[in-house]
mmCIF file of N, CA and C in Angstrom:
data_model
loop_
_atom_site.group_PDB
_atom_site.id
_atom_site.type_symbol
_atom_site.label_atom_id
_atom_site.label_comp_id
_atom_site.label_asym_id
_atom_site.label_seq_id
_atom_site.Cartn_x
_atom_site.Cartn_y
_atom_site.Cartn_z
ATOM 1 N N MET A 1 186.866 97.969 94.001
ATOM 2 C CA MET A 1 186.289 98.163 92.694
ATOM 3 C C MET A 1 186.582 99.589 92.244
ATOM 4 N N THR A 2 186.906 99.756 90.975
ATOM 5 C CA THR A 2 187.168 101.067 90.398
ATOM 6 C C THR A 2 185.989 101.480 89.536
ATOM 7 N N THR A 3 185.507 102.687 89.751
ATOM 8 C CA THR A 3 184.411 103.210 88.951
ATOM 9 C C THR A 3 184.962 104.233 87.983
ATOM 10 N N VAL A 4 184.643 104.065 86.726
ATOM 11 C CA VAL A 4 185.089 105.004 85.702
ATOM 12 C C VAL A 4 183.880 105.784 85.224
ATOM 13 N N LEU A 5 183.955 107.100 85.336
ATOM 14 C CA LEU A 5 182.872 107.942 84.858
ATOM 15 C C LEU A 5 183.144 108.319 83.409
ATOM 16 N N THR A 6 182.188 108.046 82.558
ATOM 17 C CA THR A 6 182.338 108.438 81.163
ATOM 18 C C THR A 6 181.675 109.796 80.969
ATOM 19 N N PRO A 7 182.202 110.606 80.079
ATOM 20 C CA PRO A 7 181.582 111.909 79.848
ATOM 21 C C PRO A 7 180.140 111.742 79.374
ATOM 22 N N ALA A 8 179.265 112.574 79.891
ATOM 23 C CA ALA A 8 177.863 112.510 79.491
ATOM 24 C C ALA A 8 177.715 113.001 78.061
ATOM 25 N N SER A 9 176.805 112.391 77.355
ATOM 26 C CA SER A 9 176.566 112.837 75.983
ATOM 27 C C SER A 9 175.795 114.154 76.013
ATOM 28 N N PRO A 10 175.984 114.987 75.007
ATOM 29 C CA PRO A 10 175.267 116.271 74.972
ATOM 30 C C PRO A 10 173.757 116.048 74.938
ATOM 31 N N LEU A 11 173.027 116.948 75.543
ATOM 32 C CA LEU A 11 171.574 116.876 75.513
ATOM 33 C C LEU A 11 171.086 117.283 74.124
ATOM 34 N N THR A 12 170.008 116.661 73.678
ATOM 35 C CA THR A 12 169.453 116.949 72.353
ATOM 36 C C THR A 12 168.012 117.429 72.491
ATOM 37 N N ALA A 13 167.409 117.789 71.383
ATOM 38 C CA ALA A 13 166.011 118.228 71.387
ATOM 39 C C ALA A 13 165.074 117.108 71.833
ATOM 40 N N ALA A 14 165.520 115.877 71.753
ATOM 41 C CA ALA A 14 164.702 114.743 72.190
ATOM 42 C C ALA A 14 164.686 114.597 73.712
ATOM 43 N N ASP A 15 165.632 115.232 74.406
ATOM 44 C CA ASP A 15 165.680 115.178 75.871
ATOM 45 C C ASP A 15 164.717 116.224 76.422
ATOM 46 N N ARG A 16 163.756 115.766 77.220
ATOM 47 C CA ARG A 16 162.691 116.642 77.691
ATOM 48 C C ARG A 16 162.713 116.781 79.210
ATOM 49 N N CYS A 17 162.284 117.936 79.686
ATOM 50 C CA CYS A 17 162.216 118.228 81.117
ATOM 51 C C CYS A 17 161.252 117.258 81.791
ATOM 52 N N ASP A 18 161.681 116.664 82.899
ATOM 53 C CA ASP A 18 160.832 115.734 83.638
ATOM 54 C C ASP A 18 159.681 116.447 84.338
ATOM 55 N N ARG A 19 159.756 117.744 84.470
ATOM 56 C CA ARG A 19 158.720 118.509 85.159
ATOM 57 C C ARG A 19 157.638 119.019 84.203
ATOM 58 N N CYS A 20 158.057 119.584 83.031
ATOM 59 C CA CYS A 20 157.071 120.235 82.163
ATOM 60 C C CYS A 20 157.094 119.767 80.712
ATOM 61 N N GLY A 21 158.089 118.998 80.312
ATOM 62 C CA GLY A 21 158.150 118.507 78.945
ATOM 63 C C GLY A 21 158.873 119.410 77.961
ATOM 64 N N ALA A 22 159.362 120.574 78.407
ATOM 65 C CA ALA A 22 160.140 121.455 77.528
ATOM 66 C C ALA A 22 161.503 120.822 77.261
ATOM 67 N N GLN A 23 162.247 121.393 76.315
ATOM 68 C CA GLN A 23 163.577 120.855 76.019
ATOM 69 C C GLN A 23 164.462 120.950 77.255
ATOM 70 N N ALA A 24 165.164 119.875 77.555
ATOM 71 C CA ALA A 24 166.042 119.829 78.729
ATOM 72 C C ALA A 24 167.403 120.428 78.412
ATOM 73 N N TYR A 25 167.898 121.222 79.350
ATOM 74 C CA TYR A 25 169.240 121.794 79.247
ATOM 75 C C TYR A 25 170.092 121.431 80.459
ATOM 76 N N LEU A 26 169.520 120.700 81.415
ATOM 77 C CA LEU A 26 170.261 120.234 82.579
ATOM 78 C C LEU A 26 170.008 118.752 82.787
ATOM 79 N N ARG A 27 171.083 118.015 83.023
ATOM 80 C CA ARG A 27 170.994 116.601 83.387
ATOM 81 C C ARG A 27 171.546 116.491 84.796
ATOM 82 N N VAL A 28 170.753 115.913 85.690
ATOM 83 C CA VAL A 28 171.168 115.735 87.075
ATOM 84 C C VAL A 28 171.309 114.244 87.337
ATOM 85 N N VAL A 29 172.527 113.817 87.622
ATOM 86 C CA VAL A 29 172.779 112.422 87.976
ATOM 87 C C VAL A 29 172.735 112.351 89.495
ATOM 88 N N LEU A 30 171.832 111.552 90.007
ATOM 89 C CA LEU A 30 171.630 111.452 91.450
ATOM 90 C C LEU A 30 172.639 110.511 92.091
ATOM 91 N N MET A 31 172.912 110.745 93.359
ATOM 92 C CA MET A 31 173.825 109.870 94.100
ATOM 93 C C MET A 31 173.299 108.442 94.137
ATOM 94 N N SER A 32 171.980 108.299 94.064
ATOM 95 C CA SER A 32 171.364 106.971 94.081
ATOM 96 C C SER A 32 171.487 106.256 92.739
ATOM 97 N N GLY A 33 171.966 106.981 91.714
ATOM 98 C CA GLY A 33 172.163 106.374 90.407
ATOM 99 C C GLY A 33 171.140 106.778 89.368
ATOM 100 N N GLY A 34 170.069 107.418 89.784
ATOM 101 C CA GLY A 34 169.047 107.849 88.834
ATOM 102 C C GLY A 34 169.471 109.094 88.075
ATOM 103 N N GLU A 35 168.624 109.517 87.167
ATOM 104 C CA GLU A 35 168.911 110.687 86.347
ATOM 105 C C GLU A 35 167.632 111.493 86.168
ATOM 106 N N LEU A 36 167.757 112.812 86.281
ATOM 107 C CA LEU A 36 166.640 113.717 86.043
ATOM 108 C C LEU A 36 167.052 114.729 84.990
ATOM 109 N N LEU A 37 166.093 115.142 84.162
ATOM 110 C CA LEU A 37 166.336 116.159 83.148
ATOM 111 C C LEU A 37 165.431 117.351 83.433
ATOM 112 N N PHE A 38 165.982 118.560 83.269
ATOM 113 C CA PHE A 38 165.208 119.771 83.528
ATOM 114 C C PHE A 38 165.444 120.819 82.460
ATOM 115 N N CYS A 39 164.406 121.604 82.172
ATOM 116 C CA CYS A 39 164.566 122.797 81.348
ATOM 117 C C CYS A 39 165.317 123.825 82.200
ATOM 118 N N ALA A 40 165.723 124.926 81.599
ATOM 119 C CA ALA A 40 166.476 125.941 82.341
ATOM 120 C C ALA A 40 165.642 126.516 83.488
ATOM 121 N N HIS A 41 164.363 126.768 83.237
ATOM 122 C CA HIS A 41 163.486 127.347 84.260
ATOM 123 C C HIS A 41 163.396 126.452 85.496
ATOM 124 N N HIS A 42 163.090 125.192 85.299
ATOM 125 C CA HIS A 42 162.951 124.291 86.440
ATOM 126 C C HIS A 42 164.302 123.934 87.056
ATOM 127 N N GLY A 43 165.352 123.927 86.258
ATOM 128 C CA GLY A 43 166.689 123.717 86.811
ATOM 129 C C GLY A 43 167.049 124.811 87.803
ATOM 130 N N ARG A 44 166.750 126.070 87.436
ATOM 131 C CA ARG A 44 167.012 127.190 88.357
ATOM 132 C C ARG A 44 166.109 127.113 89.585
ATOM 133 N N LYS A 45 164.849 126.770 89.361
ATOM 134 C CA LYS A 45 163.880 126.719 90.462
ATOM 135 C C LYS A 45 164.276 125.686 91.525
ATOM 136 N N PHE A 46 164.730 124.523 91.084
ATOM 137 C CA PHE A 46 165.037 123.435 92.007
ATOM 138 C C PHE A 46 166.522 123.306 92.333
ATOM 139 N N GLU A 47 167.347 124.237 91.849
ATOM 140 C CA GLU A 47 168.800 124.132 92.013
ATOM 141 C C GLU A 47 169.260 123.881 93.453
ATOM 142 N N PRO A 48 168.777 124.624 94.452
ATOM 143 C CA PRO A 48 169.277 124.377 95.821
ATOM 144 C C PRO A 48 169.036 122.943 96.295
ATOM 145 N N GLU A 49 167.854 122.413 96.010
ATOM 146 C CA GLU A 49 167.541 121.049 96.436
ATOM 147 C C GLU A 49 168.313 120.012 95.618
ATOM 148 N N LEU A 50 168.476 120.281 94.332
ATOM 149 C CA LEU A 50 169.192 119.337 93.470
ATOM 150 C C LEU A 50 170.654 119.208 93.869
ATOM 151 N N LYS A 51 171.269 120.318 94.257
ATOM 152 C CA LYS A 51 172.681 120.273 94.659
ATOM 153 C C LYS A 51 172.897 119.362 95.863
ATOM 154 N N LYS A 52 171.884 119.207 96.699
ATOM 155 C CA LYS A 52 171.995 118.365 97.890
ATOM 156 C C LYS A 52 171.995 116.872 97.548
ATOM 157 N N ILE A 53 171.356 116.507 96.433
ATOM 158 C CA ILE A 53 171.191 115.085 96.117
ATOM 159 C C ILE A 53 171.915 114.656 94.844
ATOM 160 N N ALA A 54 172.586 115.600 94.185
ATOM 161 C CA ALA A 54 173.222 115.304 92.897
ATOM 162 C C ALA A 54 174.655 114.838 93.053
ATOM 163 N N ALA A 55 175.009 113.818 92.281
ATOM 164 C CA ALA A 55 176.405 113.403 92.174
ATOM 165 C C ALA A 55 177.079 114.250 91.107
ATOM 166 N N GLU A 56 176.297 114.666 90.110
ATOM 167 C CA GLU A 56 176.820 115.461 88.994
ATOM 168 C C GLU A 56 175.677 116.249 88.373
ATOM 169 N N ILE A 57 175.962 117.478 87.958
ATOM 170 C CA ILE A 57 174.987 118.290 87.233
ATOM 171 C C ILE A 57 175.627 118.728 85.923
ATOM 172 N N GLN A 58 175.005 118.348 84.830
ATOM 173 C CA GLN A 58 175.464 118.745 83.495
ATOM 174 C C GLN A 58 174.587 119.917 83.062
ATOM 175 N N ASP A 59 175.162 121.109 83.004
ATOM 176 C CA ASP A 59 174.428 122.329 82.703
ATOM 177 C C ASP A 59 174.788 122.816 81.298
ATOM 178 N N GLU A 60 173.824 122.792 80.409
ATOM 179 C CA GLU A 60 174.035 123.253 79.040
ATOM 180 C C GLU A 60 173.199 124.493 78.734
ATOM 181 N N THR A 61 172.818 125.250 79.763
ATOM 182 C CA THR A 61 171.972 126.422 79.552
ATOM 183 C C THR A 61 172.664 127.515 78.749
ATOM 184 N N GLU A 62 173.995 127.485 78.654
ATOM 185 C CA GLU A 62 174.697 128.499 77.848
ATOM 186 C C GLU A 62 174.300 128.397 76.378
ATOM 187 N N ARG A 63 173.798 127.259 75.965
ATOM 188 C CA ARG A 63 173.345 127.088 74.577
ATOM 189 C C ARG A 63 172.153 127.973 74.250
ATOM 190 N N LEU A 64 171.446 128.436 75.270
ATOM 191 C CA LEU A 64 170.282 129.290 75.043
ATOM 192 C C LEU A 64 170.673 130.692 74.587
ATOM 193 N N THR A 65 171.887 131.112 74.869
ATOM 194 C CA THR A 65 172.306 132.476 74.542
ATOM 195 C C THR A 65 173.385 132.547 73.479
ATOM 196 N N THR A 66 173.809 131.426 72.942
ATOM 197 C CA THR A 66 174.842 131.444 71.907
ATOM 198 C C THR A 66 174.201 131.444 70.524
ATOM 199 N N THR A 67 174.879 132.045 69.581
ATOM 200 C CA THR A 67 174.414 132.084 68.198
ATOM 201 C C THR A 67 174.998 130.893 67.450
ATOM 202 N N PRO A 68 174.165 130.140 66.758
ATOM 203 C CA PRO A 68 174.688 128.996 66.005
ATOM 204 C C PRO A 68 175.715 129.432 64.969
ATOM 205 N N LYS A 69 176.701 128.595 64.737
ATOM 206 C CA LYS A 69 177.744 128.914 63.761
ATOM 207 C C LYS A 69 177.173 129.047 62.358
ATOM 208 N N SER A 70 176.040 128.439 62.112
ATOM 209 C CA SER A 70 175.436 128.513 60.789
ATOM 210 C C SER A 70 174.631 129.796 60.582
ATOM 211 N N ALA A 71 174.494 130.625 61.629
ATOM 212 C CA ALA A 71 173.730 131.867 61.518
ATOM 213 C C ALA A 71 174.470 132.873 60.643
ATOM 214 N N SER A 72 173.699 133.644 59.890
ATOM 215 C CA SER A 72 174.308 134.669 59.041
ATOM 216 C C SER A 72 174.838 135.806 59.910
ATOM 217 N N GLU A 73 175.666 136.657 59.345
ATOM 218 C CA GLU A 73 176.255 137.783 60.084
ATOM 219 C C GLU A 73 175.177 138.705 60.650
ATOM 220 N N GLU A 74 174.061 138.890 59.934
ATOM 221 C CA GLU A 74 172.980 139.758 60.410
ATOM 222 C C GLU A 74 172.335 139.209 61.683
ATOM 223 N N GLU A 75 172.350 137.902 61.840
ATOM 224 C CA GLU A 75 171.740 137.271 63.009
ATOM 225 C C GLU A 75 172.658 137.271 64.226
ATOM 226 N N ARG A 76 173.937 137.547 64.028
ATOM 227 C CA ARG A 76 174.892 137.470 65.134
ATOM 228 C C ARG A 76 174.947 138.715 65.936
#
């Protein structure tokens, strides 16, 4: 059997951390097939343990430090 992995969709404001309910910036796909979502804080806190059980980690924390393209020059 051939397994094809499709690219994960970007996380949105509707995706919430499974630990605290804040906006999720990390998606962890488990080897068992499940999925966990974490905010940046909890993603960093649990990173060592997550790496042991994750098949894939989608990290979008860089979005926390980037300036939106719609921001004015004064905001950049």
